[in-house]
Coordinates of C-alpha atoms and ligand atoms in Angstrom, one line a residue:
M1 CA -63.9 36.2 -47.6
R2 CA -61.6 38.3 -48.7
V3 CA -58.6 39.8 -47.1
L4 CA -56.4 42.5 -48.7
L5 CA -52.6 41.6 -48.8
I6 CA -50.3 45.1 -48.7
V7 CA -46.7 45.0 -48.4
P8 CA -46.2 49.2 -47.7
G9 CA -43.4 51.5 -50.1
T10 CA -40.1 51.0 -48.1
Y11 CA -38.4 53.9 -50.1
S12 CA -34.8 54.8 -50.4
W13 CA -32.4 56.2 -53.4
R14 CA -31.0 52.9 -53.1
Y15 CA -34.1 51.5 -53.5
P16 CA -35.8 52.9 -56.4
G17 CA -39.0 51.0 -57.0
Q18 CA -39.6 47.6 -56.0
V19 CA -36.6 45.2 -57.0
Q20 CA -39.1 42.0 -55.8
P21 CA -42.6 41.0 -54.8
H22 CA -43.1 40.5 -51.8
T23 CA -41.8 36.2 -50.6
G24 CA -43.8 36.5 -46.8
I25 CA -47.0 37.9 -48.7
A26 CA -46.6 35.2 -52.1
Y27 CA -46.4 32.6 -49.4
L28 CA -50.1 34.3 -47.7
A29 CA -51.7 34.8 -50.9
G30 CA -50.9 30.6 -51.9
V31 CA -52.4 29.6 -48.9
L32 CA -55.9 31.9 -48.1
K33 CA -56.1 31.1 -51.7
K34 CA -55.8 27.6 -51.3
N35 CA -58.4 27.1 -48.7
G36 CA -60.8 29.5 -50.6
I37 CA -60.1 32.7 -49.5
E38 CA -60.2 35.7 -51.4
V39 CA -56.9 37.7 -51.8
K40 CA -55.8 40.5 -53.7
I41 CA -51.8 42.5 -52.9
L42 CA -51.6 46.2 -53.4
D43 CA -47.6 46.8 -53.4
M44 CA -47.4 50.7 -52.1
G45 CA -43.7 50.4 -52.8
L46 CA -44.7 50.4 -56.6
K47 CA -45.6 54.2 -56.4
H48 CA -49.6 53.8 -55.3
H49 CA -51.3 56.4 -53.3
T50 CA -54.1 56.6 -50.9
K51 CA -56.4 57.0 -53.7
Q52 CA -55.3 53.9 -55.1
L53 CA -55.8 52.1 -52.1
F54 CA -59.2 53.7 -50.8
S55 CA -60.8 52.6 -54.1
T56 CA -59.2 48.8 -54.0
L57 CA -61.3 48.9 -50.5
D58 CA -64.1 49.9 -52.2
L59 CA -64.0 47.5 -54.9
F60 CA -63.0 44.5 -52.9
R61 CA -64.5 45.5 -49.8
P62 CA -61.7 43.0 -47.7
Q63 CA -63.6 41.8 -44.5
L64 CA -59.1 41.5 -43.4
I65 CA -56.2 43.9 -44.6
G66 CA -52.9 42.6 -43.7
I67 CA -50.1 44.3 -43.4
T68 CA -46.7 43.3 -43.9
V69 CA -44.4 45.6 -42.2
F70 CA -39.8 45.8 -42.0
S71 CA -38.4 47.2 -38.7
F72 CA -36.9 50.6 -41.3
F73 CA -40.0 52.6 -42.1
H74 CA -42.4 50.8 -40.0
K75 CA -44.0 54.0 -39.1
R76 CA -45.0 53.4 -42.9
A77 CA -47.5 50.8 -42.2
Y78 CA -48.8 52.9 -38.4
D79 CA -49.3 56.0 -41.5
L80 CA -51.7 53.4 -43.4
I81 CA -53.6 51.8 -40.9
D82 CA -55.2 55.2 -39.3
S83 CA -55.2 56.2 -43.5
I84 CA -57.2 53.4 -43.5
K85 CA -58.8 53.4 -40.1
N86 CA -60.5 56.4 -40.9
Y87 CA -61.6 55.7 -45.0
G88 CA -64.1 53.9 -42.8
N89 CA -64.2 50.0 -40.2
Y90 CA -62.3 47.5 -41.6
Q91 CA -60.4 45.0 -39.5
V92 CA -55.7 46.0 -39.8
V93 CA -53.2 42.5 -39.3
L94 CA -49.3 43.0 -39.0
G95 CA -46.5 40.5 -39.4
G96 CA -43.4 40.6 -40.7
P97 CA -39.2 40.9 -39.0
H98 CA -40.8 43.8 -37.1
I99 CA -44.0 42.7 -34.8
S100 CA -42.2 39.4 -34.9
A101 CA -39.1 41.3 -32.5
I102 CA -42.0 44.1 -31.1
R103 CA -45.3 42.0 -31.2
G104 CA -48.0 42.9 -29.3
T105 CA -46.5 46.6 -28.4
A106 CA -47.4 46.7 -32.3
L107 CA -50.7 46.5 -30.9
R108 CA -49.8 49.4 -28.2
E109 CA -47.8 52.0 -31.3
S110 CA -51.2 51.8 -33.2
E111 CA -54.7 51.1 -34.4
A112 CA -54.6 48.0 -35.6
D113 CA -56.1 45.5 -33.9
F114 CA -54.0 42.2 -34.5
A115 CA -50.7 41.3 -34.4
I116 CA -49.0 37.6 -35.8
K117 CA -45.4 37.1 -34.5
G118 CA -43.2 34.0 -36.6
E119 CA -45.0 32.4 -39.8
G120 CA -48.0 33.7 -41.0
E121 CA -49.4 31.2 -42.9
E122 CA -51.3 28.9 -39.9
T123 CA -52.4 31.5 -38.4
I124 CA -53.7 34.8 -40.6
L125 CA -55.9 30.6 -41.6
Q126 CA -57.1 30.0 -38.5
L127 CA -57.3 34.5 -38.0
C128 CA -59.5 34.3 -41.2
K129 CA -62.6 31.8 -40.3
T130 CA -62.4 33.0 -37.2
I131 CA -63.9 35.9 -38.6
G132 CA -65.8 34.7 -41.3
E133 CA -67.3 33.1 -38.9
A134 CA -68.0 36.1 -37.0
K135 CA -66.8 34.5 -33.8
T136 CA -65.0 37.1 -31.7
D137 CA -62.6 34.8 -28.8
Y138 CA -59.3 34.7 -30.1
S139 CA -57.5 33.2 -27.6
N140 CA -56.9 30.0 -29.0
I141 CA -54.6 32.0 -31.9
Q142 CA -51.2 30.1 -31.3
G143 CA -49.4 33.7 -32.8
L144 CA -51.8 35.9 -32.4
A145 CA -51.2 39.3 -30.4
W146 CA -55.4 41.0 -29.7
K147 CA -56.9 43.8 -28.6
S148 CA -59.7 42.7 -25.8
D149 CA -61.9 45.3 -23.9
H150 CA -58.7 44.7 -21.0
G151 CA -55.9 45.7 -23.0
V152 CA -53.3 44.1 -26.1
V153 CA -53.7 39.8 -25.4
E154 CA -50.7 38.2 -25.8
N155 CA -51.8 34.1 -26.9
D156 CA -48.8 31.2 -26.7
V157 CA -46.8 31.1 -29.4
R158 CA -47.3 28.8 -32.8
P159 CA -45.1 26.5 -33.4
F160 CA -42.5 26.4 -36.0
I161 CA -44.3 25.1 -39.4
D162 CA -41.7 21.7 -40.2
D163 CA -42.3 20.1 -43.1
L164 CA -42.6 23.2 -45.7
D165 CA -43.1 20.8 -48.8
A166 CA -46.9 21.1 -47.2
L167 CA -46.9 25.1 -48.1
P168 CA -48.4 25.6 -51.7
F169 CA -45.5 27.9 -53.7
P170 CA -45.3 32.1 -53.1
A171 CA -48.5 33.1 -55.5
Y172 CA -46.1 35.5 -57.3
E173 CA -48.8 35.4 -60.3
E174 CA -51.2 37.2 -57.7
F175 CA -48.4 40.5 -58.0
P176 CA -48.4 43.4 -61.4
L177 CA -44.6 40.8 -61.6
E178 CA -44.4 42.5 -64.4
K179 CA -43.6 46.6 -63.4
Y180 CA -40.8 45.1 -60.0
F181 CA -36.8 45.4 -61.1
C182 CA -36.1 41.7 -61.7
Y183 CA -39.0 41.3 -64.7
Q184 CA -35.9 42.8 -66.8
D185 CA -34.3 39.4 -65.8
K186 CA -37.1 37.2 -66.0
L187 CA -36.0 36.9 -61.9
L188 CA -37.4 35.3 -59.3
P189 CA -37.3 34.8 -55.3
I190 CA -37.3 30.7 -54.4
I191 CA -36.8 30.1 -50.6
T192 CA -35.8 26.0 -50.3
S193 CA -35.5 26.4 -46.2
R194 CA -35.9 28.5 -43.1
G195 CA -34.2 29.6 -40.3
C196 CA -30.5 29.9 -38.7
S197 CA -29.1 28.4 -35.8
Q198 CA -26.2 30.2 -36.1
R199 CA -26.2 33.5 -33.4
C200 CA -25.1 36.6 -35.4
I201 CA -26.1 39.3 -33.0
F202 CA -26.8 41.8 -35.2
C203 CA -29.2 39.7 -37.5
S204 CA -33.2 39.3 -36.3
V205 CA -34.2 36.5 -38.3
R206 CA -34.6 33.5 -35.3
L207 CA -36.9 36.4 -34.1
C208 CA -39.2 34.9 -37.3
M209 CA -38.4 31.6 -39.0
G210 CA -36.0 30.4 -35.7
R211 CA -33.2 28.9 -34.9
K212 CA -34.6 25.5 -35.8
F213 CA -32.9 24.8 -39.4
R214 CA -36.4 23.9 -41.7
S215 CA -35.6 22.4 -45.3
R216 CA -38.4 21.8 -47.9
S217 CA -37.4 18.6 -50.0
P218 CA -34.2 18.6 -52.7
E219 CA -37.7 17.3 -55.3
N220 CA -40.7 19.7 -53.7
V221 CA -38.3 22.4 -55.1
L222 CA -37.3 21.2 -58.3
T223 CA -41.0 21.9 -58.8
E224 CA -41.2 24.1 -57.6
I225 CA -39.0 25.5 -59.5
E226 CA -39.8 23.9 -63.6
H227 CA -43.6 25.3 -62.1
W228 CA -41.8 28.8 -62.3
Y229 CA -39.8 27.0 -66.0
E230 CA -42.8 26.9 -67.2
Q231 CA -44.1 30.5 -67.8
D232 CA -40.6 31.5 -69.0
W233 CA -38.7 32.0 -65.8
K234 CA -34.9 31.3 -65.9
N235 CA -33.9 33.2 -63.6
F236 CA -33.5 33.2 -59.9
E237 CA -32.4 33.8 -56.2
F238 CA -32.8 31.9 -53.4
Q239 CA -32.9 33.6 -50.5
D240 CA -32.8 31.5 -47.5
D241 CA -31.3 32.1 -44.2
N242 CA -29.0 30.2 -44.7
F243 CA -29.1 28.0 -48.5
T244 CA -26.2 25.9 -47.8
C245 CA -26.6 24.9 -43.9
D246 CA -27.3 21.1 -45.0
M247 CA -25.0 20.8 -48.1
N248 CA -25.8 17.3 -48.3
R249 CA -29.2 18.9 -49.7
A250 CA -28.0 21.7 -51.7
K251 CA -25.7 19.1 -53.0
N252 CA -29.0 16.5 -54.3
I253 CA -30.7 20.7 -55.9
C254 CA -27.5 20.7 -57.9
D255 CA -27.7 16.9 -59.0
L256 CA -31.1 17.7 -59.5
I257 CA -31.0 20.9 -61.7
V258 CA -28.9 19.1 -64.4
R259 CA -31.2 15.9 -64.7
K260 CA -34.0 17.9 -65.1
N261 CA -31.1 18.9 -67.4
L262 CA -33.3 22.7 -66.5
A263 CA -31.5 25.7 -69.0
I264 CA -31.3 28.1 -66.0
K265 CA -29.0 30.6 -63.6
W266 CA -29.6 31.2 -60.3
S267 CA -27.1 33.4 -57.4
L268 CA -27.2 33.1 -53.7
P269 CA -28.0 37.5 -53.1
N270 CA -27.7 37.2 -49.3
G271 CA -25.5 36.2 -47.8
V272 CA -24.3 32.4 -46.8
R273 CA -21.2 31.0 -44.9
A274 CA -17.9 30.8 -45.1
D275 CA -17.8 27.7 -43.8
K276 CA -20.3 26.0 -45.1
L277 CA -18.9 25.3 -49.0
D278 CA -17.0 22.9 -49.7
I279 CA -15.2 22.4 -53.5
E280 CA -17.4 19.4 -54.1
L281 CA -21.1 21.9 -53.7
L282 CA -19.2 24.9 -55.4
E283 CA -19.0 22.8 -58.2
K284 CA -22.1 21.7 -58.8
M285 CA -23.8 25.0 -57.8
R286 CA -21.7 26.0 -61.0
E287 CA -22.8 23.1 -63.2
S288 CA -26.1 23.7 -61.8
G289 CA -26.5 27.0 -63.6
C290 CA -25.5 29.2 -60.6
F291 CA -23.5 31.6 -61.4
R292 CA -22.5 34.0 -58.2
I293 CA -21.9 34.5 -54.5
A294 CA -21.9 36.6 -51.2
L295 CA -20.1 36.0 -48.1
G296 CA -21.4 37.7 -45.5
V297 CA -17.8 38.7 -44.0
E298 CA -18.7 41.2 -42.5
S299 CA -15.7 42.6 -40.6
A300 CA -11.8 40.7 -41.0
N301 CA -10.5 41.3 -37.9
N302 CA -11.5 37.9 -35.6
E303 CA -11.5 40.0 -32.8
V304 CA -14.5 41.7 -34.2
L305 CA -16.3 38.1 -35.8
R306 CA -15.8 36.5 -32.0
K307 CA -17.7 39.4 -30.6
T308 CA -19.7 39.3 -33.1
K309 CA -20.5 35.1 -32.3
K310 CA -20.0 34.8 -36.4
G311 CA -18.2 32.0 -35.4
I312 CA -15.9 32.1 -38.9
K313 CA -12.4 33.4 -38.5
V314 CA -11.0 35.4 -41.1
E315 CA -8.6 33.1 -42.5
Q316 CA -12.2 30.2 -43.1
F317 CA -13.1 33.3 -45.4
A318 CA -9.8 33.1 -47.4
E319 CA -10.1 30.1 -47.7
T320 CA -13.4 29.2 -49.0
I321 CA -12.6 33.2 -51.6
K322 CA -10.3 30.6 -53.1
M323 CA -12.7 27.6 -54.0
I324 CA -15.3 30.0 -55.0
K325 CA -12.8 32.0 -57.5
E326 CA -11.7 28.2 -58.4
V327 CA -14.7 27.4 -60.4
G328 CA -15.1 30.5 -61.8
M329 CA -17.9 32.9 -59.8
E330 CA -19.0 35.8 -59.4
L331 CA -17.9 36.8 -55.9
V332 CA -19.6 39.5 -53.3
G333 CA -18.2 40.6 -50.1
F334 CA -20.7 42.2 -47.7
F335 CA -19.0 44.0 -44.7
I336 CA -20.6 45.8 -41.6
I337 CA -19.2 48.8 -40.0
G338 CA -18.8 49.3 -36.8
L339 CA -20.0 45.9 -35.2
P340 CA -19.1 45.2 -31.0
T341 CA -15.2 46.0 -30.6
E342 CA -13.9 47.6 -33.8
T343 CA -11.9 50.8 -34.2
Y344 CA -11.4 52.7 -37.0
E345 CA -8.2 50.8 -37.1
R346 CA -10.3 47.2 -37.1
F347 CA -11.9 48.9 -40.5
M348 CA -9.1 49.0 -42.2
E349 CA -7.9 45.7 -42.1
S350 CA -11.5 45.3 -43.3
V351 CA -11.0 47.5 -46.0
E352 CA -7.4 45.9 -46.8
F353 CA -8.8 42.8 -46.7
A354 CA -11.6 43.5 -49.5
R355 CA -8.8 44.9 -51.8
R356 CA -6.6 41.9 -51.8
M357 CA -9.4 38.8 -51.6
P358 CA -10.9 38.9 -55.7
F359 CA -14.5 40.0 -55.7
D360 CA -15.9 41.2 -58.2
Q361 CA -18.2 43.8 -56.1
V362 CA -17.8 44.2 -52.3
S363 CA -20.4 46.4 -50.3
F364 CA -20.3 48.1 -47.0
W365 CA -23.4 49.1 -44.0
N366 CA -23.5 50.7 -41.1
M367 CA -24.7 48.7 -38.0
I368 CA -28.6 48.6 -37.8
P369 CA -29.4 47.0 -34.0
Y370 CA -32.7 46.5 -34.9
P371 CA -35.0 45.1 -31.9
G372 CA -35.3 42.3 -30.8
T373 CA -31.3 41.1 -31.1
E374 CA -28.7 40.6 -29.2
L375 CA -26.5 44.1 -30.7
L376 CA -29.5 46.1 -29.5
Q377 CA -29.0 45.2 -26.2
W378 CA -24.9 45.5 -26.5
V379 CA -25.0 48.7 -27.6
K380 CA -27.6 50.3 -24.7
D381 CA -24.9 49.1 -22.5
N382 CA -21.5 49.9 -23.8
A383 CA -22.1 52.7 -26.7
T384 CA -23.8 55.6 -27.2
L385 CA -27.1 55.7 -29.2
L386 CA -26.9 58.4 -31.2
Y387 CA -30.9 58.6 -32.2
P388 CA -34.1 57.1 -29.9
E389 CA -35.2 54.3 -31.8
D390 CA -37.9 54.6 -33.4
V391 CA -36.4 57.9 -35.2
Y392 CA -32.6 55.7 -37.0
L393 CA -35.1 53.3 -37.6
N394 CA -37.7 54.9 -39.8
R395 CA -35.4 58.4 -40.9
A396 CA -31.5 58.3 -40.6
S397 CA -30.6 54.4 -42.5
H398 CA -27.2 52.6 -43.0
C399 CA -28.7 53.6 -47.5
E400 CA -28.0 57.5 -46.3
G401 CA -24.3 56.5 -44.4
R402 CA -25.5 58.0 -40.8
P403 CA -24.6 55.6 -38.2
V404 CA -26.9 55.6 -36.1
F405 CA -24.7 54.8 -32.4
E406 CA -20.6 55.3 -31.3
T407 CA -18.5 54.5 -29.0
A408 CA -15.4 55.3 -26.7
D409 CA -12.7 53.6 -29.1
F410 CA -14.3 54.6 -32.3
S411 CA -16.4 58.0 -32.5
V412 CA -19.1 58.8 -34.5
K413 CA -16.0 61.5 -36.5
E414 CA -14.3 58.4 -37.4
R415 CA -17.6 55.8 -38.5
R416 CA -18.8 59.1 -41.7
R417 CA -15.1 59.2 -42.9
A418 CA -14.9 55.4 -42.2
Y419 CA -18.7 54.8 -45.0
Q420 CA -17.6 56.7 -46.7
L421 CA -13.6 55.1 -48.0
G422 CA -16.1 51.6 -48.4
R423 CA -18.6 53.6 -50.7
S424 CA -15.6 55.0 -52.0
L425 CA -14.6 51.2 -52.6
E426 CA -18.1 49.8 -52.9
R427 CA -18.5 51.8 -55.9
K428 CA -15.4 51.7 -58.1
S429 CA -15.5 47.7 -57.3
I430 CA -19.5 47.8 -58.8
A431 CA -19.0 50.3 -61.7
Y432 CA -15.2 48.2 -62.4
W433 CA -17.7 45.3 -62.6
K434 CA -20.7 45.8 -64.1
T435 CA -19.2 48.4 -67.3
G436 CA -16.1 48.0 -67.4
K437 CA -12.7 50.4 -66.9
F438 CA -13.7 53.3 -69.2
W439 CA -17.4 53.9 -68.0
G440 CA -17.1 52.4 -65.0
R441 CA -14.5 55.5 -64.3
V442 CA -17.4 58.1 -65.9
G443 CA -20.1 56.6 -63.1
L444 CA -17.4 56.7 -60.7
V445 CA -16.6 61.1 -61.4
I446 CA -20.7 61.6 -61.7
S447 CA -21.2 59.2 -58.9
S448 CA -18.4 61.7 -56.9
F449 CA -21.3 64.0 -56.8
P450 CA -24.2 62.5 -53.8
I451 CA -27.2 64.3 -56.4
L452 CA -25.8 63.0 -59.4
E453 CA -25.3 60.0 -57.9
R454 CA -28.3 59.5 -57.2
I455 CA -30.0 60.8 -60.7
M456 CA -28.1 57.4 -62.2
I457 CA -29.2 54.8 -59.5
R458 CA -32.5 56.6 -60.6
L459 CA -31.7 56.1 -64.5
I460 CA -30.7 52.9 -64.2
K461 CA -33.4 50.4 -62.4
T462 CA -36.4 52.9 -63.5
N463 CA -35.8 55.0 -67.2
R464 CA -36.3 52.3 -70.0
I465 CA -33.2 54.0 -71.8
G466 CA -31.2 53.9 -68.8
R467 CA -32.0 50.7 -68.0
L468 CA -31.5 49.0 -72.3
F469 CA -27.8 52.0 -72.4
F470 CA -26.5 49.8 -68.8
K471 CA -26.9 46.7 -70.1
A472 CA -25.6 47.2 -72.9
L473 CA -22.9 48.2 -71.1
S474 CA -22.8 45.2 -68.5
S475 CA -22.5 42.8 -71.1
R476 CA -20.1 44.6 -73.2
A477 CA -18.0 44.3 -69.8
G478 CA -19.3 40.7 -70.4
K479 CA -20.9 39.9 -67.0
N480 CA -24.3 38.7 -65.7
R481 CA -26.2 40.4 -64.3
T482 CA -29.8 40.1 -62.4
G483 CA -31.9 42.3 -61.7
T484 CA -32.1 43.0 -57.6
C485 CA -29.9 44.9 -56.0
S486 CA -27.4 42.8 -53.6
K487 CA -29.5 43.5 -49.6
Ligands
LIG1 C1 -35.2 38.6 -49.3 C2 -34.7 39.0 -48.4 C3 -34.3 40.5 -48.8 C4 -34.4 41.1 -50.6 C5 -36.9 40.5 -50.5 C6 -37.4 41.8 -49.9 C7 -39.3 41.4 -49.1 N1 -39.7 42.1 -49.0 O1 -39.6 40.1 -49.7 C8 -34.7 42.1 -50.4 C9 -33.1 42.1 -51.5 C10 -34.5 43.4 -51.8 C11 -33.9 42.5 -48.3 C12 -34.2 44.7 -48.9 C13 -33.3 44.6 -47.9 N2 -33.9 43.9 -46.7 CO1 -33.8 41.8 -46.1 N3 -33.9 40.5 -46.0 C14 -34.9 39.6 -47.0 C15 -34.1 38.2 -45.8 C16 -33.3 37.0 -46.4 C17 -35.5 36.9 -46.9 C18 -37.0 37.4 -46.7 C19 -38.2 35.9 -47.0 O2 -38.8 36.5 -48.6 N4 -37.9 35.0 -45.9 C20 -39.0 34.7 -46.5 C21 -40.7 34.8 -46.3 C22 -41.2 33.4 -46.8 O3 -40.9 35.3 -44.9 P1 -41.0 36.8 -44.3 O4 -41.2 37.4 -45.4 O5 -40.4 37.0 -43.4 O6 -42.6 36.2 -44.1 C23 -44.0 35.8 -43.5 C24 -43.9 36.1 -42.1 O7 -42.2 37.7 -41.8 C25 -44.9 37.1 -41.7 N5 -45.6 38.0 -42.3 C26 -44.9 38.1 -43.3 N6 -45.2 39.5 -43.0 C27 -46.8 39.1 -43.0 C28 -47.6 39.3 -43.0 C29 -49.2 40.0 -42.4 C30 -50.6 40.6 -42.4 C31 -48.9 38.3 -41.7 C32 -50.6 37.8 -40.9 C33 -47.9 37.5 -41.0 C34 -46.8 38.2 -42.4 O8 -45.6 35.8 -42.6 C35 -45.0 35.4 -43.6 C36 -44.3 34.3 -43.9 O9 -44.8 32.7 -43.7 C37 -34.5 38.2 -44.4 C38 -34.9 37.1 -44.0 C39 -35.2 36.4 -42.8 N7 -34.9 35.5 -42.5 O10 -36.4 37.2 -42.6 C40 -34.3 39.4 -44.9 C41 -34.4 41.3 -43.6 C42 -36.3 40.6 -44.2 N8 -33.7 41.7 -44.4 C43 -33.5 43.1 -43.5 C44 -33.3 44.1 -44.1 C45 -33.0 45.0 -43.3 C46 -33.5 44.7 -45.5 C47 -33.3 45.3 -45.1 C48 -33.2 47.1 -44.6 C49 -32.0 45.5 -46.2 C50 -30.6 47.4 -46.6 N9 -29.0 47.6 -46.6 O11 -31.3 48.0 -47.3 C51 -33.0 46.0 -47.2 C52 -34.5 47.1 -46.8 C53 -35.5 47.2 -48.6 C54 -37.0 47.6 -49.2 N10 -37.0 49.4 -49.1 O12 -37.2 46.7 -48.7 C55 -33.8 42.4 -42.5 C56 -34.8 43.5 -41.4 C57 -34.9 43.4 -39.7 C58 -36.0 44.3 -39.9 N11 -35.9 43.5 -38.3 O13 -37.3 44.7 -40.2 C59 -34.2 40.7 -42.3 C60 -34.5 39.9 -41.3 C61 -33.1 41.0 -42.3 C62 -32.0 40.5 -41.0 N12 -30.7 39.7 -41.4 O14 -32.4 40.8 -39.7 N13 -33.8 41.2 -47.7
LIG2 S1 -26.0 33.4 -40.6 FE1 -27.6 34.0 -41.7 S2 -28.9 34.3 -41.2 FE2 -28.0 33.0 -39.8 S3 -27.2 34.6 -38.1 FE3 -25.7 34.8 -39.0 S4 -26.5 36.4 -40.6 FE4 -28.6 35.6 -39.1

């Protein structure tokens, strides 16, 4: 059995190329390989064109093609399916966050044959076995949606994987690793747990990974770190949904890193929860090599946080920030513009908080309602969408700074103004933090012209000399730098 796994390109000017190998696809590849299935990965985000896709099809002749789909730019995946289907008689299965949200609808909207909701490891394996044995009865494959003669069939949902230690490590070696930004810093992503028990209304994690926090044992995580460490990977990002959900487990992971004497650097770039950090954990994290934490603050107004079901108050953020700075870690703060009940005045409370607190970097994003989230329902009931769903998910994005909905209390004009202000704070924080005050000011002048800003980001991220120059400035400013951008 031969399976081709494809990552469609999701280009935006903030991501002019691929940041890192796709962890979900790497997990699928690991499981398929372990079961004797031949796997090839094609990451279209590495500037591959359909020509490369067709030559891979000719050479590899896959019996199944798997494509991962974000909601963001999902039409690119659908276009790829059209090209594949026009080129030959191939069977295509879809998976990933977008498919977990819309399930069988993906089969009505595209030419794909199968769609898999949630974790894909066990379902794709069972599908491969069925196809390998030339069977066509898919009805007992949990988690699968498929096309029968009578239309799309959605099988029962598959339970989440409980024993994550039983999974093989993600097969990153199947990617051309030197082509990713993360290679510059010899940095790899690690997922030590899946799922999150919280209920933030904008988040789509539960649709794919569920509400139960499921974790790998600290020993299993350490074995993976050592596995990459022996191959000279010394920098890691723990990209869990909620890494510190079980604080004791997180402490044990830190203790093991110290005990094994591993000289690694690691960070938490995805936004951890302020109520899931204490001083003991922070000290252990620092000692074991963690140098940067990102906090998902979202808003500095308690009513907005309440309505968002964040479950954390502004005062708690302030306390945790103090602790993070006490242990001497770099701190990134994520803010969202336009959450339910936000007004321009309430947004200004976030700006004031971002200025007052000792963040090294802040990020402001316009709120995007993703399919299947409570937020999208709230927007439909209480706000005016400015674009149809499939338009804003494929075109307008927070990256480009277009609000996608407005409310009576926070107009589109105010939202645009808010984004400009948030972005200028973000630019300033990044420029000063990464390159020091002088070069930071130069960068700021350049980035006040959008075209020049895009060229500058492109140079830093994709040009060797641009990268070296930026690295030299960063180390002159005495800052740690890792290759990936925070999401
Ligand atoms: C790490 C991460 C990133 C990283 C790396 C992403 C990557 N390509 O690996 C970075 C920082 C680059 C990133 C960027 C963005 N991200 Co992000 N990210 C995550 C995060 C926190 C973890 C992803 C992960 O590695 N999970 C662990 C692996 C094991 O799970 P997985 O990838 O989902 O794969 C499993 C299943 O989905 C399934 N599966 C996946 N693909 C396929 C394919 C087939 C064929 C099959 C059968 C199964 C299958 O099987 C896999 C194994 O079980 C998730 C949260 C989450 N839990 O999903 C958000 C998440 C995926 N990101 C999200 C978003 C919105 C973004 C951005 C658009 C944000 C932005 N502001 O720009 C960008 C997009 C950038 C781009 N151009 O691609 C949303 C997606 C929502 C949606 N409905 O699409 C999520 C769900 C977060 C959220 N709060 O809602 N992200
Ligand atoms: S804490 Fe993070 S992962 Fe959990 S629901 Fe909220 S945003 Fe999603």
